[in-house]
Short mmCIF file of C-alpha atoms in Angstrom, two decimals:
data_model
loop_
_atom_site.label_atom_id
_atom_site.label_comp_id
_atom_site.label_asym_id
_atom_site.label_seq_id
_atom_site.Cartn_x
_atom_site.Cartn_y
_atom_site.Cartn_z
CA UNK A 61 -51.52 33.75 -9.27
CA UNK A 62 -48.01 34.84 -8.35
CA UNK A 63 -48.09 32.79 -5.14
CA UNK A 64 -49.05 29.59 -6.97
CA UNK A 65 -46.33 30.17 -9.60
CA UNK A 66 -43.80 30.76 -6.83
CA UNK A 67 -44.98 27.59 -5.06
CA UNK A 68 -44.69 25.54 -8.28
CA UNK A 69 -41.23 26.99 -8.92
CA UNK A 70 -40.09 26.15 -5.35
CA UNK A 71 -41.43 22.60 -5.66
CA UNK A 72 -39.65 22.26 -9.00
CA UNK A 73 -36.34 23.41 -7.45
CA UNK A 74 -36.83 21.03 -4.51
CA UNK A 75 -37.50 18.11 -6.87
CA UNK A 76 -34.42 18.95 -8.96
CA UNK A 77 -32.17 19.27 -5.90
CA UNK A 78 -33.33 15.88 -4.61
CA UNK A 79 -32.79 14.33 -8.03
CA UNK A 80 -29.17 15.50 -8.09
CA UNK A 81 -28.44 14.78 -4.42
CA UNK A 82 -25.73 12.22 -4.04
CA UNK A 83 -25.53 9.64 -1.32
CA UNK A 84 -22.07 8.93 0.01
CA UNK A 85 -20.30 6.82 2.60
CA UNK A 86 -16.85 5.82 3.66
CA UNK A 87 -14.95 2.62 4.36
CA UNK A 88 -11.77 2.03 6.33
CA UNK A 89 -9.98 -0.33 3.92
CA UNK A 90 -6.92 -0.56 6.15
CA UNK A 91 -9.11 -1.94 8.93
CA UNK A 92 -10.89 -4.31 6.55
CA UNK A 93 -7.56 -5.62 5.22
CA UNK A 94 -6.26 -6.12 8.77
CA UNK A 95 -9.24 -8.43 9.42
CA UNK A 96 -8.58 -10.60 6.35
CA UNK A 97 -6.50 -13.77 6.91
CA UNK A 98 -5.39 -13.70 3.26
CA UNK A 99 -3.90 -10.23 3.74
CA UNK A 100 -2.11 -11.27 6.93
CA UNK A 101 -0.65 -14.29 5.10
CA UNK A 102 0.49 -12.12 2.20
CA UNK A 103 2.10 -9.63 4.59
CA UNK A 104 3.89 -12.45 6.45
CA UNK A 105 5.20 -13.88 3.16
CA UNK A 106 6.44 -10.45 2.05
CA UNK A 107 8.18 -9.85 5.39
CA UNK A 108 9.83 -13.28 5.23
CA UNK A 109 11.14 -12.58 1.72
CA UNK A 110 12.35 -9.11 2.74
CA UNK A 111 14.25 -10.48 5.74
CA UNK A 112 15.93 -13.07 3.52
CA UNK A 113 16.95 -10.47 0.95
CA UNK A 114 18.18 -8.09 3.68
CA UNK A 115 20.32 -10.85 5.19
CA UNK A 116 21.75 -11.69 1.77
CA UNK A 117 22.57 -8.04 1.03
CA UNK A 118 24.12 -7.54 4.47
CA UNK A 119 26.35 -10.57 3.77
CA UNK A 120 27.41 -9.02 0.48
CA UNK A 121 28.22 -5.69 2.20
CA UNK A 122 30.21 -7.52 4.88
CA UNK A 123 32.26 -9.35 2.23
CA UNK A 124 33.19 -6.07 0.50
CA UNK A 125 34.02 -4.42 3.84
CA UNK A 126 36.32 -7.36 4.62
CA UNK A 127 37.98 -6.91 1.23
CA UNK A 128 38.58 -3.24 2.07
CA UNK A 129 39.99 -4.11 5.50
CA UNK A 130 42.32 -6.67 3.93
CA UNK A 131 43.51 -4.11 1.39
CA UNK A 132 44.22 -1.57 4.12
CA UNK A 133 46.18 -4.16 6.10
CA UNK A 134 48.25 -5.28 3.10
CA UNK A 135 48.52 -1.95 1.28
CA UNK A 136 52.03 -1.19 2.55
CA UNK A 137 53.22 -4.49 1.06
CA UNK A 138 51.59 -3.96 -2.35
CA UNK A 139 52.89 -2.08 -5.34
CA UNK A 140 50.89 0.92 -6.52
CA UNK A 141 49.66 -1.11 -9.48
CA UNK A 142 48.53 -4.05 -7.28
CA UNK A 143 46.84 -1.65 -4.86
CA UNK A 144 45.00 0.08 -7.73
CA UNK A 145 43.82 -3.28 -9.12
CA UNK A 146 42.47 -4.35 -5.72
CA UNK A 147 40.81 -0.94 -5.30
CA UNK A 148 39.10 -1.34 -8.71
CA UNK A 149 37.91 -4.82 -7.71
CA UNK A 150 36.49 -3.47 -4.44
CA UNK A 151 34.81 -0.58 -6.27
CA UNK A 152 33.30 -3.08 -8.74
CA UNK A 153 32.03 -5.22 -5.84
CA UNK A 154 30.45 -2.15 -4.17
CA UNK A 155 28.75 -1.28 -7.43
CA UNK A 156 27.40 -4.84 -7.81
CA UNK A 157 26.08 -4.91 -4.25
CA UNK A 158 24.33 -1.56 -4.67
CA UNK A 159 22.90 -2.62 -8.03
CA UNK A 160 21.61 -5.87 -6.53
CA UNK A 161 20.05 -3.94 -3.63
CA UNK A 162 18.35 -1.67 -6.16
CA UNK A 163 17.05 -4.70 -8.10
CA UNK A 164 15.50 -6.05 -4.92
CA UNK A 165 14.28 -2.97 -3.03
CA UNK A 166 14.32 -0.23 -5.67
CA UNK A 167 11.35 1.16 -7.56
CA UNK A 168 9.80 -1.78 -9.48
CA UNK A 169 12.25 -4.11 -7.71
CA UNK A 170 11.51 -7.71 -6.76
CA UNK A 171 10.16 -6.65 -3.36
CA UNK A 172 7.69 -4.23 -4.96
CA UNK A 173 6.62 -6.75 -7.59
CA UNK A 174 6.18 -9.57 -5.08
CA UNK A 175 4.18 -7.32 -2.78
CA UNK A 176 1.97 -6.30 -5.68
CA UNK A 177 1.54 -9.95 -6.73
CA UNK A 178 0.52 -11.10 -3.25
CA UNK A 179 -1.53 -8.12 -2.02
CA UNK A 180 -3.39 -7.06 -5.18
CA UNK A 181 -5.78 -10.05 -5.27
CA UNK A 182 -6.78 -9.35 -1.66
CA UNK A 183 -7.24 -5.64 -2.37
CA UNK A 184 -9.33 -6.55 -5.42
CA UNK A 185 -11.62 -8.61 -3.17
CA UNK A 186 -12.10 -5.60 -0.90
CA UNK A 187 -12.77 -3.21 -3.78
CA UNK A 188 -15.30 -5.63 -5.30
CA UNK A 189 -17.04 -5.90 -1.92
CA UNK A 190 -17.05 -2.10 -1.61
CA UNK A 191 -18.60 -1.87 -5.06
CA UNK A 192 -21.35 -4.38 -4.14
CA UNK A 193 -22.06 -2.53 -0.87
CA UNK A 194 -22.17 0.79 -2.73
CA UNK A 195 -24.63 -0.59 -5.27
CA UNK A 196 -26.79 -2.27 -2.59
CA UNK A 197 -26.94 0.97 -0.59
CA UNK A 198 -27.26 3.21 -3.68
CA UNK A 199 -24.09 5.12 -2.86
CA UNK A 200 -22.69 7.34 -5.57
CA UNK A 201 -19.45 8.13 -3.71
CA UNK A 202 -17.44 6.01 -1.28
CA UNK A 203 -14.38 7.46 0.41
CA UNK A 204 -11.52 5.44 1.86
CA UNK A 205 -11.05 6.62 5.42
CA UNK A 206 -7.57 5.08 5.64
CA UNK A 207 -6.27 6.82 2.50
CA UNK A 208 -4.68 10.21 2.04
CA UNK A 209 -8.08 11.90 1.96
CA UNK A 210 -8.39 14.06 5.05
CA UNK A 211 -11.82 13.98 6.62
CA UNK A 212 -12.23 16.50 9.41
CA UNK A 213 -15.57 15.06 10.50
CA UNK A 214 -17.23 11.77 9.75
CA UNK A 215 -20.70 10.86 10.91
CA UNK A 216 -20.68 7.13 11.76
CA UNK A 217 -24.00 6.77 9.96
CA UNK A 218 -22.03 6.96 6.70
CA UNK A 219 -19.47 4.30 7.72
CA UNK A 220 -19.95 1.22 5.55
CA UNK A 221 -16.86 -0.67 6.76
CA UNK A 222 -18.95 -3.28 8.60
CA UNK A 223 -21.03 -3.91 5.48
CA UNK A 224 -17.84 -4.58 3.51
CA UNK A 225 -16.62 -6.98 6.22
CA UNK A 226 -20.00 -8.73 6.08
CA UNK A 227 -19.84 -8.85 2.26
CA UNK A 228 -16.44 -10.56 2.57
CA UNK A 229 -17.86 -13.04 5.07
CA UNK A 230 -15.69 -11.81 7.93
CA UNK A 231 -18.57 -11.71 10.40
CA UNK A 232 -19.76 -9.28 12.99
CA UNK A 233 -17.48 -6.55 14.26
CA UNK A 234 -17.12 -6.30 18.04
CA UNK A 235 -14.95 -3.16 18.03
CA UNK A 236 -15.55 0.11 16.24
CA UNK A 237 -13.54 0.86 13.10
CA UNK A 238 -13.75 4.61 13.64
#
């Protein structure tokens, strides 16, 4: 009797452990994004805007530096009051340039907002595809291999990157994403 009770108990534990077992996989979203033409276009647009803003800001810095050089060259000819006024003007210009640079490249600046505006829709497509792949493959957990999560070992059997590419209509993958 004890053996049959032990057998029933073991079967019960086995059934419970299988019920709570979770299936997982991982996706390399960085690789997926690099294969998407929309992402490449968004990145190119962002880089173009950034170069334009950098050129504009460099021009502003150069103008202020020229103002400083002119002040140094003429300072011996100026009264203390005139020199102080020019120094205040230069300091105000420096402040404006730095403020403008912060508005463009600072936290929540135009660069950040534009990047978010252009890249987010593409990222949303990837995350929706990941969700569909997860549901189709009954995955409870999907890790992003390209994120900050450190994975010491990954068995390629759990790599669902190609399924996400297929879900996005990006075709067969000739090279490995590992």
